Tab-separated table of C-alpha atoms in Angstrom:
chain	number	residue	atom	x	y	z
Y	1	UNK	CA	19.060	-37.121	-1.223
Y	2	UNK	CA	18.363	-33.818	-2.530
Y	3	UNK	CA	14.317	-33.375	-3.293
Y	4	UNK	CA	12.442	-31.026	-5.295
Y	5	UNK	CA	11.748	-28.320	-2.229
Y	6	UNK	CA	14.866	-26.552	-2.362
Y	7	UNK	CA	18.147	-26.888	-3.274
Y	8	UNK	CA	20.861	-25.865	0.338
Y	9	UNK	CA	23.174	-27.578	1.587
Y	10	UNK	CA	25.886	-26.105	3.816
Y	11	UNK	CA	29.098	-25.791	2.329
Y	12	UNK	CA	31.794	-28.312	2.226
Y	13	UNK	CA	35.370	-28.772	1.151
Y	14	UNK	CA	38.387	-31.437	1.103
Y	15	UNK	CA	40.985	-30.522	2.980
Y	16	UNK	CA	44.912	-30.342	2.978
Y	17	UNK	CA	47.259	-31.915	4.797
Y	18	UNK	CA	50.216	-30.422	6.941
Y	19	UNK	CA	53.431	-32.464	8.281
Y	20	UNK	CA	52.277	-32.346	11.827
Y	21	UNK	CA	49.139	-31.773	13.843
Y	22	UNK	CA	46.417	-29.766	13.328
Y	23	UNK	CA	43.885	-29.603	10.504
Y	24	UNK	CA	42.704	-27.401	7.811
Y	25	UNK	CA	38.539	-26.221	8.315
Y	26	UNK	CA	37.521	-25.638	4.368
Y	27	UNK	CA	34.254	-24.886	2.996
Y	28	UNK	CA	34.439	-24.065	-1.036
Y	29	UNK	CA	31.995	-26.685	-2.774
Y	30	UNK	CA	28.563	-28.430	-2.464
Y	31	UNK	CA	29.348	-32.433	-2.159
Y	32	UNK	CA	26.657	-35.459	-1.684
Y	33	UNK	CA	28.915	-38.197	0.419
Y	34	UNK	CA	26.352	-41.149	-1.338
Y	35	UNK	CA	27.280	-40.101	-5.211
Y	36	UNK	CA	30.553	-41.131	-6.591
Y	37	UNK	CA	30.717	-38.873	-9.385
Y	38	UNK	CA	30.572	-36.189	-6.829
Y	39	UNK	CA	33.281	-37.897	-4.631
Y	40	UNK	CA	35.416	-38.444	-8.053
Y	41	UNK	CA	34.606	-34.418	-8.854
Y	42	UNK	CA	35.788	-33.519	-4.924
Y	43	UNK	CA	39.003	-35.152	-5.234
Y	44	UNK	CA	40.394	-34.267	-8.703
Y	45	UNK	CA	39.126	-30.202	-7.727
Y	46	UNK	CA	40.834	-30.932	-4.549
Y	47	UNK	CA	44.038	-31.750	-5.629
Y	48	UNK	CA	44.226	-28.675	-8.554
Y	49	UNK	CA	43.379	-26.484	-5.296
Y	50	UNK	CA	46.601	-28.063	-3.050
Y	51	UNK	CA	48.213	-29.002	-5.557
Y	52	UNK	CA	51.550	-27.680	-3.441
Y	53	UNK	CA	50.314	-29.366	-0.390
Y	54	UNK	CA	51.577	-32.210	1.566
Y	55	UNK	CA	48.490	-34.334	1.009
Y	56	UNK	CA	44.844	-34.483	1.051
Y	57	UNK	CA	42.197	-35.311	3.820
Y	58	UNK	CA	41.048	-38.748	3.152
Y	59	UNK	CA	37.868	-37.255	3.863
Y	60	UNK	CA	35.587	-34.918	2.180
Y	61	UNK	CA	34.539	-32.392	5.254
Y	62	UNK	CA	30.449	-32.334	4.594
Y	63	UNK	CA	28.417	-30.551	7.040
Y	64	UNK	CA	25.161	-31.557	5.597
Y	65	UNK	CA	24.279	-35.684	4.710
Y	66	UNK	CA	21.411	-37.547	4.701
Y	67	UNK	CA	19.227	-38.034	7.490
Y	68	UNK	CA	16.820	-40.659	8.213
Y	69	UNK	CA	13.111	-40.126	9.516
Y	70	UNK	CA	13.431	-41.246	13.244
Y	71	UNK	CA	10.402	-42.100	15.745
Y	72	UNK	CA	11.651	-37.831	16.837
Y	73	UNK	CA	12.077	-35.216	14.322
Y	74	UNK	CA	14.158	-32.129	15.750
Y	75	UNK	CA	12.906	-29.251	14.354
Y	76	UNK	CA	14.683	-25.286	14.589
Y	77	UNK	CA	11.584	-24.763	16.300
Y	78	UNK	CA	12.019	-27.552	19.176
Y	79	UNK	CA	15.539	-25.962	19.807
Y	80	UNK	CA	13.897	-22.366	19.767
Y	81	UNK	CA	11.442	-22.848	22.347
Y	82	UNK	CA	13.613	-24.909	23.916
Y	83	UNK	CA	11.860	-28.226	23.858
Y	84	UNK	CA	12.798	-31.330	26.356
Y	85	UNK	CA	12.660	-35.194	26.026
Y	86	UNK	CA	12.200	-38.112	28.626
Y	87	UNK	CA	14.715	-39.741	26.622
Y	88	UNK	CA	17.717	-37.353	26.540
Y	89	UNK	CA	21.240	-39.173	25.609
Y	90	UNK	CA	22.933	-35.899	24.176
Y	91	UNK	CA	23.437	-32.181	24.856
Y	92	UNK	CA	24.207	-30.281	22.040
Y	93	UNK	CA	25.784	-26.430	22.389
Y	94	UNK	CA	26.372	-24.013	19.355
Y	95	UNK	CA	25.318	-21.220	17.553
Y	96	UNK	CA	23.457	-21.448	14.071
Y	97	UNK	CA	27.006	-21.758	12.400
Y	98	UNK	CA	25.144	-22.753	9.192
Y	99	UNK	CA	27.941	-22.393	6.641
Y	100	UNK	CA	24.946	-21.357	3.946
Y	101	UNK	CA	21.535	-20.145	3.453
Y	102	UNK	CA	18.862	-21.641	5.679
Y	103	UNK	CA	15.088	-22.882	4.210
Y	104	UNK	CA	13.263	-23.013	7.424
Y	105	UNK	CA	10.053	-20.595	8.089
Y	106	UNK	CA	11.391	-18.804	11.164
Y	107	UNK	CA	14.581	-17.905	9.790
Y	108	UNK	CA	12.834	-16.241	6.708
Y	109	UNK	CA	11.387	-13.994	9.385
Y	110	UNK	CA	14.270	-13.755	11.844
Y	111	UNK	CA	17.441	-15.138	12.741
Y	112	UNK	CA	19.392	-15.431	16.020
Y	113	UNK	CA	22.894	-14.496	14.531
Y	114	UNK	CA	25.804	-15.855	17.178
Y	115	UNK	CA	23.450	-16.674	20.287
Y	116	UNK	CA	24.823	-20.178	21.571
Y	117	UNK	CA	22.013	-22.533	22.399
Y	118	UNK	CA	22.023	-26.271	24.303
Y	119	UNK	CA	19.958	-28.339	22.133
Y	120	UNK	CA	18.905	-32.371	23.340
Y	121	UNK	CA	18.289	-34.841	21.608
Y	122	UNK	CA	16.612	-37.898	22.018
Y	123	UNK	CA	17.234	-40.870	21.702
Y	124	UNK	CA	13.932	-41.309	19.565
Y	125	UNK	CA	15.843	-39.091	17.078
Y	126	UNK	CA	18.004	-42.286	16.611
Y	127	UNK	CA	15.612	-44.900	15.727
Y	128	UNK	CA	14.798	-45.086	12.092
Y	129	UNK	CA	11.166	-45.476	11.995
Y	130	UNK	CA	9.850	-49.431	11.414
Y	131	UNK	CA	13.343	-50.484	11.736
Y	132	UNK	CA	14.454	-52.432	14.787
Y	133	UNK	CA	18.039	-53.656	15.231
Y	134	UNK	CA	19.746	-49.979	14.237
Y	135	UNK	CA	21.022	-46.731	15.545
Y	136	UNK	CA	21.475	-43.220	13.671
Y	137	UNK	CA	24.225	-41.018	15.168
Y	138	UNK	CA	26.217	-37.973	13.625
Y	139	UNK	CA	24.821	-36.102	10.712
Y	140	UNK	CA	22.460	-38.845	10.002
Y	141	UNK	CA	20.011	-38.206	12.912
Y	142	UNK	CA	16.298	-37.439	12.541
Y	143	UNK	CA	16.487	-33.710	12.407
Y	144	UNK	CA	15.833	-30.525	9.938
Y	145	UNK	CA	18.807	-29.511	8.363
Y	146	UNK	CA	18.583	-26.293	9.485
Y	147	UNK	CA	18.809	-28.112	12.988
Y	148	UNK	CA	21.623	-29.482	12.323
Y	149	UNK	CA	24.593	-26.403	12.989
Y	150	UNK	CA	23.118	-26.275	16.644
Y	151	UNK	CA	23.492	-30.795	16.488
Y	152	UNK	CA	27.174	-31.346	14.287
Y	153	UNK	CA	29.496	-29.990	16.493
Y	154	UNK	CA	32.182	-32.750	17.041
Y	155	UNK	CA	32.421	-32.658	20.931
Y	156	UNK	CA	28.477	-33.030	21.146
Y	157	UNK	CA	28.838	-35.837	18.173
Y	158	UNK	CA	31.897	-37.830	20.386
Y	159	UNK	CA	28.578	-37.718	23.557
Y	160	UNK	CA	26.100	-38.406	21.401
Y	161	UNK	CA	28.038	-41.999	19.679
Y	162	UNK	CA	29.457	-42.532	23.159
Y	163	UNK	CA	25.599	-42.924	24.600
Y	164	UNK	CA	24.473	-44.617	21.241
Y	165	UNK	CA	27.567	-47.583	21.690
Y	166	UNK	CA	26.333	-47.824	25.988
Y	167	UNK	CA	22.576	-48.335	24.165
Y	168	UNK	CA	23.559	-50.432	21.602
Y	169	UNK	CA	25.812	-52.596	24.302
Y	170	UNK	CA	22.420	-52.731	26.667
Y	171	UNK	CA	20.444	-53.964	23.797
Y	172	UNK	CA	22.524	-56.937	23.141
Y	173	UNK	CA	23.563	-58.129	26.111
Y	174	UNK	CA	19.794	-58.116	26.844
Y	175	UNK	CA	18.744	-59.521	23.266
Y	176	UNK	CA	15.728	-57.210	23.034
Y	177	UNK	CA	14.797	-54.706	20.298
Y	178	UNK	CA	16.184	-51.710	20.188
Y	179	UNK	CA	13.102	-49.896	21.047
Y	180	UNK	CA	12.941	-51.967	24.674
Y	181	UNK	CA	15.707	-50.123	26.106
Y	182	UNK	CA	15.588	-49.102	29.644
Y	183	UNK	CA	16.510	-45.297	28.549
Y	184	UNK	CA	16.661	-44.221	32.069
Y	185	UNK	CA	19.103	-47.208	33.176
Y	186	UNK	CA	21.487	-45.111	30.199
Y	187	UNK	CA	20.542	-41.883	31.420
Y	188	UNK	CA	21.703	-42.769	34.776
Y	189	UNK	CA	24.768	-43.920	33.815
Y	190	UNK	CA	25.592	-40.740	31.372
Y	191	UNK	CA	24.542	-38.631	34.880
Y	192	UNK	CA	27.601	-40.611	36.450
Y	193	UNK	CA	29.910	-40.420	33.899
Y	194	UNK	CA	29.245	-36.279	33.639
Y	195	UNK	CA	28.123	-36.412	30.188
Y	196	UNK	CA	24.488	-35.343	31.247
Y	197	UNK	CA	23.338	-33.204	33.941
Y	198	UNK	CA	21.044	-34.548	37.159
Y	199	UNK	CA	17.872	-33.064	35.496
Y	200	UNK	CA	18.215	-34.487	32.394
Y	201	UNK	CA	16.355	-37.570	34.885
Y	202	UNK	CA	13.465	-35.896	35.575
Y	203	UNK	CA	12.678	-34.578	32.233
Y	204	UNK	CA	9.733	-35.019	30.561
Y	205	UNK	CA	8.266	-34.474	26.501
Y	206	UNK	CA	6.757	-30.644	26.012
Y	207	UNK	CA	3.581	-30.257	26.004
Y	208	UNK	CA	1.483	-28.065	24.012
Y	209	UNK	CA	1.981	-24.166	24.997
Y	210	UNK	CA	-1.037	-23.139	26.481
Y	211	UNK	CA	-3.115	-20.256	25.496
Y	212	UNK	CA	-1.924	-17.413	27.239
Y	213	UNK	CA	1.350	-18.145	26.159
Y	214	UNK	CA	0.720	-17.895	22.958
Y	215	UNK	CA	-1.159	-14.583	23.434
Y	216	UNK	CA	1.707	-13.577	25.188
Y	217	UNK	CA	3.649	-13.957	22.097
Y	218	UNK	CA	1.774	-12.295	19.863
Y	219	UNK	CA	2.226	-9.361	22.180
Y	220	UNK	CA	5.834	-9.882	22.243
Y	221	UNK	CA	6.597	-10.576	18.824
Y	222	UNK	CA	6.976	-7.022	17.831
Y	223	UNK	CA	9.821	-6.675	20.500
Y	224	UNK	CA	13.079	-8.079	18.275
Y	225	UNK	CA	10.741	-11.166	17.098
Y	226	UNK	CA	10.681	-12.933	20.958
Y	227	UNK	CA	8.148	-15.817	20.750
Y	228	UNK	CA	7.984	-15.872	17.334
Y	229	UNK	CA	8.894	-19.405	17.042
Y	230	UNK	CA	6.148	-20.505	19.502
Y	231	UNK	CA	3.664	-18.605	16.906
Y	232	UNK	CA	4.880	-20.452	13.771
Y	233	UNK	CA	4.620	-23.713	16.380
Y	234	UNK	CA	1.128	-23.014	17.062
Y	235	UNK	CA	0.278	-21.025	14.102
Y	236	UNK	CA	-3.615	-22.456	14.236
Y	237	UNK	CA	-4.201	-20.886	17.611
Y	238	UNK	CA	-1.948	-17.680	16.457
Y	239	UNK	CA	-3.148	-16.963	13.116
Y	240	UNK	CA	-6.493	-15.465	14.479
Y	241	UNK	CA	-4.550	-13.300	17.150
Y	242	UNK	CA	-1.981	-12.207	14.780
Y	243	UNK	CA	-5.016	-10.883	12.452
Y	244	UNK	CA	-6.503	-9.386	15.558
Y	245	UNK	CA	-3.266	-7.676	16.809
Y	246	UNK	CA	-2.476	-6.176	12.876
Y	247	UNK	CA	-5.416	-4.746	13.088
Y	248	UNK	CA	-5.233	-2.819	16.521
Y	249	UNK	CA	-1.429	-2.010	16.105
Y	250	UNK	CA	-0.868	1.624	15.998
Y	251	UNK	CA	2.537	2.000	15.389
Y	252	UNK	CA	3.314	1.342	11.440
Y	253	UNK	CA	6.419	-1.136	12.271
Y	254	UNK	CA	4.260	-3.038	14.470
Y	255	UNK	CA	1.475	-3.714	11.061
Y	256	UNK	CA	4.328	-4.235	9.460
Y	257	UNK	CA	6.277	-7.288	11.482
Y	258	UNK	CA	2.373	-8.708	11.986
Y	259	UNK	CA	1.611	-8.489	8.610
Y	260	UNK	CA	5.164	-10.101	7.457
Y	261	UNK	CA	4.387	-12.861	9.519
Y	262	UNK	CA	0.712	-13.304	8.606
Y	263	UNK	CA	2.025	-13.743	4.971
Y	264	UNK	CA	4.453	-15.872	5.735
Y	265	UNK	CA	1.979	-18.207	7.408
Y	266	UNK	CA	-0.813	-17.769	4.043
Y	267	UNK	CA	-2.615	-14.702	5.260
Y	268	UNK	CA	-3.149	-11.913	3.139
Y	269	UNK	CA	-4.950	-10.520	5.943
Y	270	UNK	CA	-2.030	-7.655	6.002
Y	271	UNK	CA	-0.928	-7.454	2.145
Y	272	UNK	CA	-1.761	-4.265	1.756
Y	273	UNK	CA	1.330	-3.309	4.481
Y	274	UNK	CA	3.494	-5.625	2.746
Y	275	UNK	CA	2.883	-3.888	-0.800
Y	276	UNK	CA	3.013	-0.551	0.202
Y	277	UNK	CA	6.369	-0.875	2.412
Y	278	UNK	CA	8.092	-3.224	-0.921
Y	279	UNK	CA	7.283	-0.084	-3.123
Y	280	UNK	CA	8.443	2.503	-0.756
Y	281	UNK	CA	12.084	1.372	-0.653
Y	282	UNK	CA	14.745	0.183	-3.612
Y	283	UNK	CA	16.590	-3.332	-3.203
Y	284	UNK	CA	18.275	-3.201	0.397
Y	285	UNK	CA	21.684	-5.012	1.183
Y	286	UNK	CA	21.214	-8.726	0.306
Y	287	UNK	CA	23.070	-11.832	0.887
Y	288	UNK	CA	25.678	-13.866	-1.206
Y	289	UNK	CA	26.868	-17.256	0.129
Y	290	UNK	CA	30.522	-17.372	1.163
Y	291	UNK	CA	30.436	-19.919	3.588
Y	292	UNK	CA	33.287	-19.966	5.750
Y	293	UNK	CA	32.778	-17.319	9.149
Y	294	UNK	CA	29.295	-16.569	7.410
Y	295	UNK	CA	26.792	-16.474	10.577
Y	296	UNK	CA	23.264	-14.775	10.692
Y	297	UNK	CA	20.142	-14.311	8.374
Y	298	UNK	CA	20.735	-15.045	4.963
Y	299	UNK	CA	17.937	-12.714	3.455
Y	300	UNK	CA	17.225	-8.952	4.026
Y	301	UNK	CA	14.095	-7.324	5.341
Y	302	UNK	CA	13.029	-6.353	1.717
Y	303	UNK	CA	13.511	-9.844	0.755
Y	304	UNK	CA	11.560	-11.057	3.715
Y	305	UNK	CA	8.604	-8.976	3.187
Y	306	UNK	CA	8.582	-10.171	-0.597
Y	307	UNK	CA	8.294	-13.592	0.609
Y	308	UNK	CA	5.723	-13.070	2.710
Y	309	UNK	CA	3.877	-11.444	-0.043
Y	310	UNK	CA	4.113	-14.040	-2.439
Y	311	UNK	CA	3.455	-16.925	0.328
Y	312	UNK	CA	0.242	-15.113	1.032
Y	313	UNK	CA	-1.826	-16.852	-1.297
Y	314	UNK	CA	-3.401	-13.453	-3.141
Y	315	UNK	CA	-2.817	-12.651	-6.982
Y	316	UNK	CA	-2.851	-8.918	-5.519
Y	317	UNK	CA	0.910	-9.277	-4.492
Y	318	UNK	CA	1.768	-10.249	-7.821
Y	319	UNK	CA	2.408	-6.919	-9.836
Y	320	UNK	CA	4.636	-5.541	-6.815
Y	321	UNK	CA	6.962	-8.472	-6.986
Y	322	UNK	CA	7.681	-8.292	-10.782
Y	323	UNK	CA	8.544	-4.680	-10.652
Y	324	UNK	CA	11.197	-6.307	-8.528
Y	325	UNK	CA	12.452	-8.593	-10.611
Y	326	UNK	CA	12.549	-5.987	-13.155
Y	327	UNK	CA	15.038	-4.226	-10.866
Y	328	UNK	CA	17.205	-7.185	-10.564
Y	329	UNK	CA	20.389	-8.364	-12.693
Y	330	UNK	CA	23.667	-10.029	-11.860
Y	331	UNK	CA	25.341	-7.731	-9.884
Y	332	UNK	CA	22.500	-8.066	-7.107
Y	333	UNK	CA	23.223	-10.527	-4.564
Y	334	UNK	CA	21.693	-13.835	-4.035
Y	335	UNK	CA	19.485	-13.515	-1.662
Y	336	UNK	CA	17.050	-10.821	-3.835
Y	337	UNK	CA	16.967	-13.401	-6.364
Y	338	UNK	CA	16.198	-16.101	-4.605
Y	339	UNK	CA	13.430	-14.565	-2.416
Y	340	UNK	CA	11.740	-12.873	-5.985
Y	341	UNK	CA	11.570	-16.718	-6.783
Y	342	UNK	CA	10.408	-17.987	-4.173
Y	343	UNK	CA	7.540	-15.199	-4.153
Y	344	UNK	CA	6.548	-16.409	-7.252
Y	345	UNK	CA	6.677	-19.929	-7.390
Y	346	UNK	CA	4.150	-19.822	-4.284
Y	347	UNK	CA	2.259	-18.230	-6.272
Y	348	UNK	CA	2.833	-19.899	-9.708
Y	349	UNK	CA	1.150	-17.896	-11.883
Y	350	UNK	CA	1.797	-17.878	-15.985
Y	351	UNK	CA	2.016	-14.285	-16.170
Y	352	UNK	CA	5.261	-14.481	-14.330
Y	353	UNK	CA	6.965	-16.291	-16.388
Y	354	UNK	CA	7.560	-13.761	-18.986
Y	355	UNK	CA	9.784	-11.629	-16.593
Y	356	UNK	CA	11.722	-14.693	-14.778
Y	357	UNK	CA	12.630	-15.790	-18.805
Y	358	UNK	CA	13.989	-12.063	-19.057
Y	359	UNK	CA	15.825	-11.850	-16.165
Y	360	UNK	CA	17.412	-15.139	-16.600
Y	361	UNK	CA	18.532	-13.118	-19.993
Y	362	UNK	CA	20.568	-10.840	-18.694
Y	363	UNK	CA	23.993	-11.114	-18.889
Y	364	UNK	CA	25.874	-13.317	-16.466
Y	365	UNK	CA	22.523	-14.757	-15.572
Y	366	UNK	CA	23.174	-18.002	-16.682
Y	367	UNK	CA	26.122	-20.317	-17.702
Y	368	UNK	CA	27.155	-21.467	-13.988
Y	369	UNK	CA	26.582	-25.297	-14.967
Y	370	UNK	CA	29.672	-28.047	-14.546
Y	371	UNK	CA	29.357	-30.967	-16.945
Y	372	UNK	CA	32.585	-31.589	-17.496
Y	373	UNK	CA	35.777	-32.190	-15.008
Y	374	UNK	CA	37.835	-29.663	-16.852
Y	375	UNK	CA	35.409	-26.818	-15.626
Y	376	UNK	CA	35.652	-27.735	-12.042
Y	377	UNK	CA	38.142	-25.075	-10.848
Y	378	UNK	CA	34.554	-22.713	-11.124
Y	379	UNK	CA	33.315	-24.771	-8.029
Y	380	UNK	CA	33.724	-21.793	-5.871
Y	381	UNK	CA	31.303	-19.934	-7.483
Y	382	UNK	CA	28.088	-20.475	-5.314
Y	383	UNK	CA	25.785	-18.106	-5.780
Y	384	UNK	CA	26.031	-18.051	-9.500
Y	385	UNK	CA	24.824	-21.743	-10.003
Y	386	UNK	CA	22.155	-21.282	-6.881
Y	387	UNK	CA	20.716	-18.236	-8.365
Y	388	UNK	CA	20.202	-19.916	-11.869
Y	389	UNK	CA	18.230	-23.206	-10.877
Y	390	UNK	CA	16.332	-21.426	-8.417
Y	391	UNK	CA	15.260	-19.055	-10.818
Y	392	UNK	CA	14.905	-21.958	-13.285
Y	393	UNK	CA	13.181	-23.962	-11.202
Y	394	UNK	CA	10.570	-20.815	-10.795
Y	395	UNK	CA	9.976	-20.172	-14.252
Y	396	UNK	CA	9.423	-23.968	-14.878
Y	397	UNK	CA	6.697	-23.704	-12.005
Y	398	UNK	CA	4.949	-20.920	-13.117
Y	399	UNK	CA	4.727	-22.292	-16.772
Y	400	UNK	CA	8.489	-21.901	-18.448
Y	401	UNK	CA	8.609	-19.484	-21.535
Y	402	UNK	CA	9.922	-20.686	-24.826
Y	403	UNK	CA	11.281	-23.129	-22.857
Y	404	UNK	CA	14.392	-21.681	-21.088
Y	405	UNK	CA	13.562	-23.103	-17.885
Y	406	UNK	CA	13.530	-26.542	-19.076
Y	407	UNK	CA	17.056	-25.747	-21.129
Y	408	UNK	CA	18.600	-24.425	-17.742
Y	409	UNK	CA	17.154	-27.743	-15.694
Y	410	UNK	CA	18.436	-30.414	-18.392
Y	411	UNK	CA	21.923	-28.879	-18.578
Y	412	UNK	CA	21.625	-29.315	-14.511
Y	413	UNK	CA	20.312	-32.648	-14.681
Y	414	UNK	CA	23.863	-33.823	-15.859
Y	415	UNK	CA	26.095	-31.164	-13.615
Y	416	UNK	CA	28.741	-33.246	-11.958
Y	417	UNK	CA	27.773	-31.557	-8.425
Y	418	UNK	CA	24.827	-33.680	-7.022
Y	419	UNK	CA	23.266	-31.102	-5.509
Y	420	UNK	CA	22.265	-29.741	-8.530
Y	421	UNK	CA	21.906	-32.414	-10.758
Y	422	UNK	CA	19.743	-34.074	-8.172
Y	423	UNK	CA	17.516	-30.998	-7.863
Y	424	UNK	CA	17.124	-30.246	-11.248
Y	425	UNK	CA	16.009	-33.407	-11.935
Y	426	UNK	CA	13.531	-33.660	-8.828
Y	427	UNK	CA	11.902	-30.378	-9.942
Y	428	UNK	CA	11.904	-31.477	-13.904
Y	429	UNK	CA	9.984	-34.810	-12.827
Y	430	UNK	CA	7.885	-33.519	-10.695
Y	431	UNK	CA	3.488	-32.952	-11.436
Y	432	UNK	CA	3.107	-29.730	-12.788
C-alpha cells in the first residue's frame, strides 16, 4: 500500500477490446489492484473512455502492485552495478521503461534513458521473510519499485513463474520448507531447458567493492555520472572522497556534479556551488508525466541541484529555494514543483510555509481532487493532482499555514483514486 514517503506509481489503464487478436497497451490513470473502490472507479471511467468499443479487458493493466519484503531486496542500485546471486532463477532484460516519475536517489542525479540492462533475480527475492510454505512471483517480488521496469517485462515474468512452479514442485515432492531447496538442482535444470545461461552455475553473491574502486569512481563520476551508483552504494567510504575531490576540482562543472551529489547524500560540504549555479539560471525545461513512450529522467538539472540543496541538511539553502517557488505557477511543469517540495520538506522549516500556502494560491493550483464518480473523466490529468498533494504534503511538513495544507490532504483522504487517498492520509497521520 501506498505510505507516507511519496506518492508514484507508474501509470496504468483498462484496456479495450478488438474482435480478433492483439491487445490494446494503455496507460491514463493511477489504480491500487487491492482497493475496490478504485477497481469500481477503473471500470465505470473505462467504459465512458470505450464506450464505442467491442469490450473491455477483464483486467486493469497495473504496472506497479504491492510487493512483499523477501529474504533479497533488489535495489536500482544492484541492477546498476550489476550485482549477481548464487541463487539466480530469472534473467530479466529492459530498459527503465518506467511509465512515470521515479523516487530513487540515483535517478535524482542521473538517469540511463533507453540503455537495455539484464537484471537477475534471486530466488531469495521470492521468499517473504518469516514465512515458509510461499512463493512471490510477478510484480509482487521483493524489489524497489523503481526496480521494477527493468523486472515486469512479460517474457522475463513467463521465466521467472516457470522456475518458481519447478521450485515449488521440488519442495513438495520433497515435503521440506521452502527455504531447503536444492537451488542449484533448479538452476541446473533451467541451464538445460535454455532459460539460464551455463554461468548463471558458478555465480556467486557481490561482495563489497573494494577501495580503489570506489576511488576510481569518484574520479569517474564527473565523466557522464559512470560509477555513480557504486558511490551512493558505498556512500560511507565515498562521502570523504567526494569532499576531497570538490575541493581539488578545477574545472567549475566538475564542483558542480561533486557538490550535487554531496547534497544529495546530506553534505553541505559544496552548498555554496549549488546556490550560486540555482541563482545564475531561470527555471530550465522540466518534466510533466504523460506516461505512455515517456523514457528518461523525470527532473531537470535545475531541479536536481535544488534537491540537493535542500537534502543537504543547512538552513543556508533555504532563501535560494523560495525565490524559486516564487517563480513558479501552473503553467510550470511538474517536475519544478515537485523538486521545490521536496527541497523543503527535507528541510522542514516554518518559514517555508508561508510561500508553499501562496503558491498553492495561484490559480489552477489546486482543485485536481476526485470524490465523486461523476468527475472521473478528469483521471487523465496527472500532474495536476501530483503537484497539489506533494505540495500539500510539504506545507503540512513544514508547519501548514492557516491550514490549507490540511484542507488539500482531507479532501484527498476521500479521493476515489487510492493512490491519493492512501497518501494523503499516511502523511495526515503521521508524527509531526
Amino acid at each position: 500500500t501506498t505510505s507516507a514517503e511519496h506518492v508514484a506509481m507508474q501509470g496504468t489503464g483498462l484496456s479495450p477490446r478488438a474482435l480478433g487478436t492483439g491487445y490494446h497497451n494503455t496507460d491514463y490513470s493511477f489504480a491500487d489492484e487491492s482497493d475496490p473502490v478504485d477497481q469500481w472507479r477503473m471500470i465505470v471511467a473505462g467504459r465512458q473512455k470505450y464506450r464505442n468499443s467491442y469490450d473491455l479487458s477483464p483486467f486493469i493493466d497495473t504496472r506497479e502492485r504491492r510487493r512483499i519484503v523477501g529474504d533479497a531486496y533488489i535495489s536500482p542500485l544492484d541492477i546498476i552495478n550489476g550485482r549477481t546471486w548464487h541463487d539466480t532463477i530469472s534473467l530479466h532484460e529492459s530498459n527503465f521503461d518506467t511509465h512515470g516519475y521515479t523516487v530513487h536517489p540515483v535517478f535524482l542525479i542521473d538517469f540511463p534513458d533507453k540503455k537495455d540492462m539484464i537484471a537477475p533475480v534471486p530466488y531469495r527475492a521470492l521468499l517473504p521473510k518469516d514465512l515458509d510454505g510461499l512463493l512471490v512471483t510477478g510484480l509482487g517480488i521483493s524489489a524497489h519499485r523503481d526496480s521494477m521496469p527493468i523486472l515486469r517485462m512479460q517474457p522475463c515474468i513467463q521465466n521467472q513463474g516457470y522456475a518458481a512452479g519447478v521450485a515449488a514442485a521440488m519442495v513438495a515432492a520433497d515435503g521440506i520448507p521452502t527455504r531447503s531447496l536444492d537451488v542449484k538442482a533448479l538452476q541446473q535444470h533451467l541451464v538445460e531447458i535454455g532459460s539460464l545461461p551455463a554461468d548463471t552455475l558458478e555465480a556467486q553473491d557481490s561482495g563489497k567493492a573494494p577501495d580503489d574502486a570506489v576511488a576510481a569512481a569518484v574520479n569517474s563520476v564527473v565523466e557522464e555520472y559512470r560509477g555513480l551508483a557504486l558511490l551512493l552504494e558505498e556512500k560511507d567510504r565515498a562521502v570523504p572522497l567526494l569532499k576531497t575531490a570538490y575541493e581539488k576540482a578545477d574545472l567549475p562543472e566538475h564542483r558542480l556534479i561533486y557538490a550535487n551529489i554531496l547534497g544529495m547524500l546530506g553534505d553541505a560540504t559544496g552548498l555554496p556551488t549549488l546556490i550560486e549555479s540555482i541563482r545564475s539560471q531561470e527555471w530550465d525545461e522540466g518534466w510533466n508525466f504523460r506516461g505512455m513512450g515517456q523514457f528518461g529522467g523525470s527532473i531537470s538539472p535545475l531541479d536536481s541541484h535544488l534537491i540537493a540543496a535542500g537534502q543537504s541538511g543547512d538552513p543556508k539553502a533555504l532563501p535560494v529555494i523560495l525565490e524559486k517557488v516564487a517563480q513558479l505557477d501552473a503553467a510550470k511543469e511538474f517536475s519544478h514543483h515537485r523538486a521545490v517540495a521536496m527541497a523543503l520538506e527535507a528541510q522542514r522549516d516554518p518559514s517555508a510555509a508561508k510561500a508553499l500556502a501562496d503558491l498553492l494560491g495561484k490559480e489552477g493550483m489546486t482543485g485536481h481532487s476526485i470524490n465523486d464518480i461523476s468527475e472521473s473523466n478528469r483521471q487523465e490529468e496527472r500532474s495536476e493532482p501530483l503537484r497539489e498533494i506533494i505540495l500539500a504534503r510539504a506545507l503540512y511538513r513544514c508547519g501548514d499555514h492557516e491550514g490549507v495544507a490540511e484542507k488539500i490532504l482531507k479532501t484527498y483522504e476521500t479521493d476515489l483514486r487510492a493512490l491519493f487517498a492512501q497518501h494523503a492520509h499516511a502523511v495526515l497521520t503521521e508524527k509531526r
